[in-house]
RNA sequence: GCCGCGGUAGUAUAGCCAGGCCCAGUAUGCGGGCCUUUCGAGCCCGUGACCCGGGUUCAAAUCCCGGCCGCGGCACCA
């Protein structure tokens, strides 16, 4: 049938099919969580407290808390601090993470610290050994080598009672690092060598590498895959939302569920989130901080992508939340452009940020004209105003580029001609300025100008902009977010002893 | 190298499972205009994408096969 024939047939037999379908109003909602039942959903965010969290970590954290809310479920915060040797947890980071999460609006109902639960992991390990699906491997490096060849340490075939004994000896300290490990029986010929009888518990010499919470109390430590499986089950987690890098870990963890006859949760793997032009990687930030400590302000330096850095720059938590929800729980990686985040933030900030005048690259001019009381609203949508008096002989500062414009209107005040170091009043009338399409420029009286230095992060550099704000700035404290007219939004970072201000440019 | 997962404009995302309302929607960016005592916000117009090649079908962004590219994993890290 040709298209024409089809159409005419439809027209006569099924005319209703040809009616325009009305597009359903599109709403940005998180896609449903597979298998989720209202009131039954338990999710968790499980960071390693070895460093401060960044925007990439915020993705699973916010998604989890959003899903918990959506399904009237429960959210768990769990610190995964089971490696005091290579990923040594930092004492101060536990609290920093809690603070970052609270700031982001993440609500959690239960909290756990894995280093405080070691006895639980030991108990389950004994049960797994009894069931014959875990064993103690005393072969050391040889055991690793045998597995890589598709074989295994001969200890594997011994009776569970022998392994139970050896496990107790491990706990008593009879073995050193590397001499004994507990492995989960999987498939010694699994195509992925890391899956083959993976290590569930190993020995870490905590006299050399003390743990910030439990010191040197324990020497047998669970690995990530083992502790996670046990905890997710014991804590009743129904949905594991984590990065794609954990896909293989899911395969490994399923062996624990299988051995213990537990029913596994639903695993959702999401892509990585990057922020264009910013460093998110924990190790990279640490490296820069230790290599060039004088160049950076700390882990919350706005050139980094940590949550603390975004906060210090002046990004609002709602903006981060909105961004992450708009990206959703997709499996693909996403590189967010700064312009995108800035645009969301600007829309949130615009209705609440007061406007004040600021001049960088200033040129001083002497005002010649009538005395005027310039009444300038703090915000175009609100009636409150401040008054700035301008009289003959006053020195004002305006941007050098604006001086080139010739005749301009000083915002809120008068129209002036700028020439020869003078600002000569031509008229007070706003209509006059409109008719002549005069540029309206910001200006600052020199008598009580406040020195304001603005720092603008650009890649690994920090651009410094010096200038002066009107005296009104003095009313604002650290952390205030303002819009400098015709310049951009800033967050006040510091007020110096001499009364000068330091701020970060959030965005234009 | 082996194993796994992806690929829609500059960026992000909708549509893909259940093929036709899609010569592909939205946001942001970019260009232009309107409005406005800000170069901000708002409004209007424009710009620009289905990785490639086959196949199935009346019909493919959507299903199938092959290729290419990207990402992840291959720890006694998490």
Short mmCIF file of C-alpha atoms (C1' of nucleotides) in Angstrom, two decimals, chain A residues 6 21 23 28 48 80 82-83 85 87 178 181 202 224 244-245 248-249 330-333 335 340 343 346-347 350 355 409 412 430 434 483 485-486, chain B residues 2-7 10-14 20-22 25-29 36-42 58 70-78:
data_model
loop_
_atom_site.label_atom_id
_atom_site.label_comp_id
_atom_site.label_asym_id
_atom_site.label_seq_id
_atom_site.Cartn_x
_atom_site.Cartn_y
_atom_site.Cartn_z
CA UNK A 6 -2.88 4.10 3.71
CA UNK A 21 -2.08 13.77 19.71
CA UNK A 23 1.80 16.40 23.82
CA UNK A 28 11.41 16.50 35.01
CA UNK A 48 35.40 6.38 52.05
CA UNK A 80 33.64 2.63 54.46
CA UNK A 82 38.31 -0.55 56.18
CA UNK A 83 41.72 0.21 54.74
CA UNK A 85 47.01 1.27 55.02
CA UNK A 87 43.40 4.57 51.83
CA UNK A 178 50.44 -11.15 53.36
CA UNK A 181 43.92 -14.19 53.76
CA UNK A 202 43.31 -9.64 55.04
CA UNK A 224 35.39 -3.52 50.34
CA UNK A 244 29.72 2.09 36.97
CA UNK A 245 33.18 1.24 38.22
CA UNK A 248 32.55 -6.13 38.49
CA UNK A 249 32.16 -5.76 42.24
CA UNK A 330 21.75 7.39 33.53
CA UNK A 331 24.51 4.92 32.88
CA UNK A 332 26.51 7.30 30.72
CA UNK A 333 29.19 9.64 31.96
CA UNK A 335 30.71 16.27 31.61
CA UNK A 340 25.30 25.10 32.74
CA UNK A 343 23.05 29.34 34.70
CA UNK A 346 22.25 32.50 38.56
CA UNK A 347 18.52 31.90 38.32
CA UNK A 350 19.11 36.59 40.89
CA UNK A 355 22.88 44.78 43.81
CA UNK A 409 24.36 58.38 33.08
CA UNK A 412 20.60 56.38 39.94
CA UNK A 430 16.39 59.95 33.09
CA UNK A 434 16.99 57.37 27.36
CA UNK A 483 25.51 41.03 42.40
CA UNK A 485 26.16 45.71 38.76
CA UNK A 486 27.45 45.05 35.25
"C1'" C B 2 41.05 -9.92 28.18
"C1'" C B 3 36.05 -8.90 30.27
"C1'" G B 4 31.95 -5.46 30.71
"C1'" C B 5 29.14 -0.98 29.61
"C1'" G B 6 27.94 3.05 26.60
"C1'" G B 7 27.49 6.47 21.86
"C1'" G B 10 29.53 22.84 21.86
"C1'" U B 11 27.52 20.83 26.79
"C1'" A B 12 23.55 18.21 29.35
"C1'" U B 13 19.07 15.78 28.68
"C1'" A B 14 13.88 13.78 26.34
"C1'" G B 20 4.79 5.56 12.61
"C1'" C B 21 2.32 11.35 16.55
"C1'" C B 22 10.31 12.90 15.49
"C1'" G B 25 11.53 18.13 22.10
"C1'" U B 26 13.87 20.92 26.37
"C1'" A B 27 17.79 23.55 28.99
"C1'" U B 28 22.39 25.88 28.43
"C1'" G B 29 25.83 28.12 24.95
"C1'" U B 36 14.74 47.16 31.90
"C1'" U B 37 18.22 53.30 35.67
"C1'" U B 38 23.06 46.34 35.28
"C1'" C B 39 26.56 43.83 30.18
"C1'" G B 40 21.86 40.43 35.36
"C1'" A B 41 16.72 38.60 35.00
"C1'" G B 42 12.48 38.17 31.68
"C1'" C B 58 5.01 0.02 3.94
"C1'" G B 70 34.61 6.53 24.25
"C1'" C B 71 34.38 4.87 29.31
"C1'" G B 72 35.01 1.32 33.24
"C1'" G B 73 37.17 -3.10 35.39
"C1'" C B 74 41.18 -6.70 35.38
"C1'" A B 75 44.30 -5.18 43.89
"C1'" C B 76 45.55 -8.57 50.24
"C1'" C B 77 41.91 -0.01 47.13
"C1'" A B 78 37.20 1.76 47.97
#
